[in-house]
Coordinates of C-alpha atoms and ligand atoms in Angstrom, one line a residue:
M1499 CA 23.7 -2.1 -96.8
K1500 CA 22.3 -3.9 -93.6
V1501 CA 23.1 -1.6 -90.6
A1502 CA 22.2 -2.4 -87.1
F1503 CA 22.2 0.4 -84.9
I1504 CA 22.5 -0.7 -80.9
G1505 CA 21.1 2.0 -78.8
L1506 CA 18.8 4.6 -79.3
G1507 CA 20.0 7.6 -76.1
D1508 CA 20.3 11.4 -76.6
I1509 CA 22.8 11.3 -79.2
G1510 CA 22.1 7.4 -80.3
A1511 CA 18.3 8.0 -81.9
P1512 CA 19.1 11.1 -84.3
M1513 CA 22.9 9.4 -85.1
A1514 CA 20.7 6.6 -86.0
A1515 CA 17.6 8.3 -88.5
H1516 CA 20.7 9.6 -90.8
L1517 CA 20.9 5.7 -91.1
A1518 CA 17.2 5.0 -91.4
R1519 CA 17.6 5.5 -95.5
D1520 CA 18.7 4.4 -98.8
P1521 CA 21.0 2.9 -99.4
F1522 CA 21.1 2.0 -95.4
D1523 CA 18.8 -0.9 -94.8
L1524 CA 18.8 -0.5 -90.8
I1525 CA 17.1 -2.7 -88.2
V1526 CA 17.6 -1.2 -84.5
W1527 CA 18.0 -2.6 -80.8
N1528 CA 17.2 -0.4 -78.1
R1529 CA 17.5 -1.7 -73.8
T1530 CA 14.1 0.0 -73.7
A1531 CA 12.0 -1.6 -76.2
S1532 CA 9.3 0.5 -76.3
K1533 CA 11.9 3.3 -77.2
A1534 CA 13.3 1.5 -80.0
D1535 CA 9.8 0.9 -81.4
E1536 CA 8.8 5.2 -81.6
F1537 CA 11.9 5.2 -83.7
A1538 CA 10.4 2.4 -85.6
R1539 CA 7.2 4.2 -85.7
N1540 CA 9.2 7.2 -87.5
H1541 CA 11.7 6.1 -89.7
K1542 CA 12.5 3.2 -91.9
A1543 CA 14.1 1.2 -89.7
R1544 CA 12.7 -2.3 -88.0
V1545 CA 13.1 -3.4 -84.2
A1546 CA 14.8 -6.4 -82.7
A1547 CA 14.2 -7.9 -80.2
T1548 CA 18.0 -9.1 -78.9
P1549 CA 21.2 -7.6 -79.9
A1550 CA 22.2 -11.0 -81.0
D1551 CA 18.7 -10.6 -83.7
A1552 CA 19.8 -7.4 -84.4
V1553 CA 23.3 -8.3 -85.6
R1554 CA 22.4 -11.5 -87.1
D1555 CA 22.8 -10.3 -91.0
A1556 CA 24.4 -6.9 -90.5
D1557 CA 27.1 -5.9 -92.6
V1558 CA 27.9 -2.9 -89.9
V1559 CA 26.7 -2.6 -86.5
V1560 CA 27.0 0.9 -85.0
T1561 CA 26.9 0.9 -81.0
C1562 CA 26.0 4.4 -78.5
L1563 CA 26.0 2.8 -75.7
P1564 CA 26.9 5.4 -72.5
S1565 CA 30.4 3.6 -72.0
S1566 CA 32.6 0.5 -72.6
A1567 CA 31.3 -1.6 -70.1
E1568 CA 27.7 -1.9 -71.6
V1569 CA 29.5 -2.2 -74.8
E1570 CA 31.2 -5.0 -73.7
A1571 CA 27.9 -6.2 -71.4
V1572 CA 25.6 -5.9 -75.6
L1573 CA 28.1 -8.4 -76.4
H1574 CA 29.3 -11.0 -74.4
G1575 CA 25.8 -10.9 -72.3
E1576 CA 22.4 -12.8 -72.7
N1577 CA 22.0 -12.9 -76.9
G1578 CA 24.3 -10.3 -77.3
M1579 CA 25.9 -9.9 -80.2
L1580 CA 29.3 -11.9 -80.5
G1581 CA 27.9 -15.5 -81.4
A1582 CA 25.6 -13.6 -83.5
L1583 CA 28.1 -11.4 -85.5
Q1584 CA 29.2 -12.4 -89.1
K1585 CA 32.4 -12.9 -90.2
G1586 CA 33.0 -10.0 -92.6
A1587 CA 30.9 -7.4 -90.6
V1588 CA 32.1 -4.3 -88.8
M1589 CA 31.8 -2.7 -85.4
I1590 CA 31.6 0.8 -85.1
D1591 CA 32.0 1.6 -81.6
C1592 CA 30.4 5.1 -81.2
T1593 CA 30.3 5.2 -77.3
S1594 CA 33.2 7.1 -75.9
G1595 CA 34.8 4.4 -74.8
D1596 CA 37.9 3.6 -73.2
P1597 CA 41.2 2.5 -74.8
P1598 CA 42.2 -1.0 -73.2
T1599 CA 38.3 -1.9 -73.2
S1600 CA 38.1 -1.1 -77.5
R1601 CA 41.3 -2.4 -77.7
S1602 CA 40.7 -5.9 -76.0
M1603 CA 37.1 -5.7 -77.7
A1604 CA 39.1 -5.1 -81.7
A1605 CA 41.0 -8.3 -80.6
E1606 CA 38.6 -10.6 -79.7
L1607 CA 36.2 -9.7 -82.7
G1608 CA 39.0 -9.8 -85.0
G1609 CA 39.7 -13.7 -84.1
R1610 CA 36.1 -14.3 -85.5
G1611 CA 36.6 -12.3 -88.3
V1612 CA 34.7 -9.1 -87.2
A1613 CA 36.6 -5.9 -87.6
F1614 CA 36.6 -3.2 -85.3
I1615 CA 36.7 0.7 -85.1
D1616 CA 36.2 2.9 -81.6
A1617 CA 34.4 6.3 -83.5
P1618 CA 33.8 8.4 -80.3
V1619 CA 32.1 11.7 -81.8
S1620 CA 31.4 15.6 -80.6
G1621 CA 29.0 18.3 -81.8
G1622 CA 26.2 17.9 -79.3
T1623 CA 22.4 16.0 -79.8
S1624 CA 22.5 19.3 -81.9
G1625 CA 25.5 18.0 -84.9
A1626 CA 23.7 14.5 -84.5
K1627 CA 20.4 15.9 -85.7
S1628 CA 21.6 18.1 -88.3
G1629 CA 24.7 15.1 -89.4
T1630 CA 27.2 17.6 -88.6
L1631 CA 29.2 15.4 -86.0
T1632 CA 33.2 15.4 -85.8
V1633 CA 33.6 11.5 -85.6
M1634 CA 37.1 11.1 -84.3
W1635 CA 38.0 7.3 -84.8
G1636 CA 40.7 5.1 -84.1
G1637 CA 41.4 1.8 -86.8
E1638 CA 42.3 -0.1 -89.5
A1639 CA 42.7 2.6 -92.7
T1640 CA 40.6 -0.4 -94.7
V1641 CA 38.6 -1.4 -92.4
F1642 CA 36.8 3.1 -92.5
E1643 CA 36.9 2.8 -96.2
R1644 CA 34.2 -0.1 -95.8
V1645 CA 32.0 2.1 -93.8
R1646 CA 32.9 5.7 -95.0
E1647 CA 29.1 5.8 -96.2
V1648 CA 27.8 4.7 -92.7
I1649 CA 30.4 7.7 -90.8
E1650 CA 29.5 9.8 -93.3
A1651 CA 25.9 9.8 -92.5
F1652 CA 26.0 11.8 -89.2
G1653 CA 30.1 12.8 -89.9
K1654 CA 31.2 16.1 -90.7
K1655 CA 34.4 16.1 -89.9
I1656 CA 36.2 12.9 -89.9
V1657 CA 39.0 11.6 -88.1
H1658 CA 41.7 9.6 -88.0
A1659 CA 43.1 9.5 -84.3
G1660 CA 46.0 6.7 -84.6
P1661 CA 45.5 2.8 -83.6
V1662 CA 42.5 1.2 -82.3
G1663 CA 41.8 2.8 -79.2
A1664 CA 43.3 6.6 -79.8
G1665 CA 40.0 7.4 -80.7
D1666 CA 38.7 7.0 -77.8
A1667 CA 42.0 9.0 -75.8
L1668 CA 40.9 12.1 -78.2
K1669 CA 36.9 11.9 -77.2
A1670 CA 38.5 11.9 -73.4
V1671 CA 40.6 14.1 -73.0
N1672 CA 38.7 17.7 -75.3
N1673 CA 35.7 16.3 -72.4
A1674 CA 38.1 16.2 -69.1
L1675 CA 38.6 20.0 -71.1
L1676 CA 34.8 20.5 -71.7
A1677 CA 34.4 20.0 -67.7
V1678 CA 37.6 22.8 -67.2
H1679 CA 35.9 25.1 -69.6
I1680 CA 33.0 25.0 -67.2
L1681 CA 34.2 24.8 -63.7
S1682 CA 36.4 27.7 -64.7
A1683 CA 33.8 29.9 -66.6
A1684 CA 31.5 29.4 -63.2
E1685 CA 34.1 30.1 -61.1
G1686 CA 35.3 33.3 -62.5
L1687 CA 31.5 34.6 -63.6
A1688 CA 30.5 33.7 -59.5
V1689 CA 33.9 36.3 -58.1
L1690 CA 32.6 38.5 -60.3
V1691 CA 28.9 38.4 -59.3
K1692 CA 30.1 38.7 -55.5
A1693 CA 32.4 41.9 -57.1
G1694 CA 28.9 43.5 -58.4
V1695 CA 29.7 42.8 -62.8
D1696 CA 26.3 41.8 -64.1
P1697 CA 27.6 38.4 -65.5
K1698 CA 25.9 39.4 -68.9
V1699 CA 28.7 42.4 -69.3
A1700 CA 31.6 39.9 -68.2
L1701 CA 30.8 37.0 -70.8
D1702 CA 29.9 40.2 -73.3
V1703 CA 33.5 41.4 -72.9
I1704 CA 35.3 37.5 -71.6
N1705 CA 33.8 36.4 -75.1
A1706 CA 35.9 39.6 -77.1
S1707 CA 38.8 38.6 -74.9
S1708 CA 41.3 35.5 -74.8
G1709 CA 39.3 34.1 -72.0
R1710 CA 36.7 32.8 -74.1
S1711 CA 35.6 29.6 -74.7
N1712 CA 32.6 27.7 -75.8
T1713 CA 31.3 27.6 -73.0
S1714 CA 31.4 31.1 -72.2
E1715 CA 30.0 32.0 -75.9
N1716 CA 27.5 29.4 -76.5
L1717 CA 26.5 27.2 -72.9
I1718 CA 26.6 29.6 -70.1
P1719 CA 24.7 32.3 -72.3
Q1720 CA 22.0 29.9 -74.1
R1721 CA 21.6 27.4 -70.9
V1722 CA 22.5 29.2 -67.4
I1723 CA 21.9 33.0 -67.9
T1724 CA 18.9 31.7 -68.9
R1725 CA 17.5 29.1 -66.5
A1726 CA 17.0 27.2 -69.2
F1727 CA 19.6 23.8 -68.0
P1728 CA 18.1 21.7 -71.4
R1729 CA 18.9 17.8 -71.4
T1730 CA 21.7 17.0 -73.6
F1731 CA 24.5 15.8 -72.2
R1732 CA 24.1 14.3 -69.2
L1733 CA 26.4 15.2 -66.4
A1734 CA 27.4 11.6 -65.3
L1735 CA 28.9 11.1 -69.2
L1736 CA 30.8 13.6 -68.7
E1737 CA 32.0 12.6 -65.3
K1738 CA 32.6 9.3 -66.9
D1739 CA 35.3 10.8 -69.7
I1740 CA 36.7 12.9 -67.5
G1741 CA 37.3 9.8 -65.3
I1742 CA 38.9 8.7 -68.5
A1743 CA 41.4 11.0 -69.2
A1744 CA 42.6 10.6 -65.9
V1745 CA 43.2 7.2 -65.8
M1746 CA 44.7 7.5 -68.8
A1747 CA 46.8 9.9 -67.8
V1748 CA 48.1 8.1 -64.4
D1749 CA 48.3 4.8 -67.1
L1750 CA 50.8 6.7 -68.8
G1751 CA 53.2 8.5 -66.4
A1752 CA 51.3 11.7 -67.2
T1753 CA 51.6 14.9 -64.5
T1754 CA 47.4 16.6 -65.1
P1755 CA 46.8 17.7 -61.2
L1756 CA 44.1 20.4 -63.3
I1757 CA 42.0 17.2 -64.9
S1758 CA 42.3 15.0 -61.4
L1759 CA 41.0 17.7 -59.9
A1760 CA 38.0 18.4 -62.7
A1761 CA 37.2 14.6 -61.9
A1762 CA 36.7 15.0 -58.4
R1763 CA 34.9 18.1 -58.6
F1764 CA 32.7 16.3 -61.3
H1765 CA 31.8 12.7 -59.1
E1766 CA 31.0 15.5 -56.1
A1767 CA 29.0 17.2 -59.3
R1768 CA 26.8 13.8 -60.0
E1769 CA 26.6 13.3 -56.5
Q1770 CA 24.8 16.2 -55.4
L1771 CA 22.7 16.8 -58.6
G1772 CA 22.2 13.3 -60.3
E1773 CA 21.9 10.6 -63.3
Q1774 CA 19.5 12.7 -65.3
A1775 CA 21.4 16.4 -64.6
D1776 CA 22.8 17.8 -67.8
H1777 CA 26.7 18.5 -67.8
V1778 CA 26.0 22.3 -67.5
E1779 CA 24.2 22.0 -64.7
A1780 CA 27.4 21.4 -62.8
V1781 CA 27.4 25.6 -62.5
R1782 CA 24.4 25.0 -60.5
M1783 CA 27.2 23.2 -57.1
V1784 CA 29.4 26.5 -57.9
E1785 CA 26.6 29.0 -57.6
R1786 CA 25.4 27.0 -54.5
E1787 CA 28.5 26.9 -53.1
N1788 CA 28.8 31.2 -53.3
G1789 CA 24.7 31.9 -52.9
L1790 CA 24.3 33.0 -55.7
E1791 CA 22.8 32.7 -59.4
I1792 CA 24.9 33.7 -62.9
R1793 CA 21.8 35.0 -64.4
Ligands
NDP2100 P1 22.2 8.1 -72.9 O1 22.2 8.0 -71.1 O2 21.0 9.3 -73.3 O3 21.5 7.2 -73.9 C1 22.1 5.6 -73.4 C2 21.4 5.0 -74.2 O4 22.5 3.6 -73.8 C3 20.4 4.1 -74.2 O5 19.3 3.7 -74.9 C4 20.8 3.0 -73.5 O6 19.2 2.1 -73.4 C5 21.3 2.3 -73.1 N1 21.8 1.5 -72.5 C6 22.2 2.4 -71.2 N2 22.3 1.2 -70.0 C7 22.5 0.2 -70.8 C8 22.8 -1.3 -70.7 N3 23.3 -1.8 -69.5 N4 22.8 -2.1 -71.5 C9 21.8 -2.0 -73.1 N5 22.1 -0.5 -73.3 C10 22.5 0.2 -72.3 O7 23.7 8.7 -73.7 P2 23.6 9.2 -75.0 O8 23.1 8.9 -75.9 O9 24.2 10.7 -74.5 O10 25.6 8.6 -75.3 C11 25.3 7.8 -75.8 C12 27.5 7.8 -75.9 O11 27.7 9.1 -76.6 C13 28.1 8.4 -74.7 O12 29.0 7.5 -74.8 C14 28.2 9.4 -74.4 O13 29.2 9.9 -73.6 C15 28.7 9.4 -76.5 N6 28.2 10.9 -76.3 C16 27.0 12.0 -75.9 C17 26.7 13.2 -76.8 C18 25.4 14.2 -76.3 O14 25.5 15.4 -76.4 N7 24.5 13.4 -75.5 C19 27.6 13.8 -77.2 C20 29.1 13.0 -78.0 C21 29.5 11.4 -76.7 P3 17.8 2.6 -72.5 O15 16.8 3.2 -73.4 O16 17.3 1.3 -71.9 O17 17.8 3.4 -71.2

């Protein structure tokens, strides 16, 4: 099966690595060509010079870019994929995208005989490396069956969310919850530090109690208490995801003040910490505001 993979970023590269083996015949494209060259030095894959060249013979195209805007750009831009995709191909967009853009891309591609599913992932870069990502996909079951093997190469829990765009919707809300958990855990621990409670003691209790979350059980102990703050998922991308959830809520007439507040706070954090900061570094903003460190 000929597979083209577009976007070898923090999560794209380890996902693509699972496709660099039989029965797949992998070709990759990345905007910064040196990353694609390095990938091909370490994996069984060819490098394409342009997005069009990558997809020309592909049965399946996987995209994993920051947002739907970049997917559209790679589709429609100079040497873009649109004119080169072959009839009968399937595009799997693993970007955490936005539902309206995914629906419009699916309609446009469908008119050219190319099928589309949105298939955002969760599980982080560690899940991508181990091939155990959760994949939430939107689209037709008959399309999914044609590409099941590709998705199973990097996914473990694979869930049909609904029609095209439903995977994006689910992913955006999941990440809005992550944003709320990070901010609320940071605020709670900041208060406890001020109250003279050791944050490690606080986490020990919270993680045996009802205030716990993945943030309190894993992210804060491994990344904040240690001051390691590794870069695995850019804060800018999480801000984008909460923004998608907030816009969805407005479009659907849902009342979601917490999601709106988390979106505003992550916007602030992105302005303070920049494009390369990791998502967990939002804790640093709360620390600065309170004049303390959670350690
Ligand atoms: P990165 O920022 O690490 O990588 C982004 C990729 O997109 C790079 O390959 C980059 O190329 C490319 N790119 C950026 N802008 C453009 C453009 N204008 N045209 C073409 N290519 C472009 O992101 P991640 O790999 O972390 O994330 C990818 C997607 O997966 C996002 O939607 C993210 O929300 C989602 N995701 C990420 C997770 C994570 O843990 N990292 C977890 C779950 C989902 P270049 O190398 O040239 O910069």
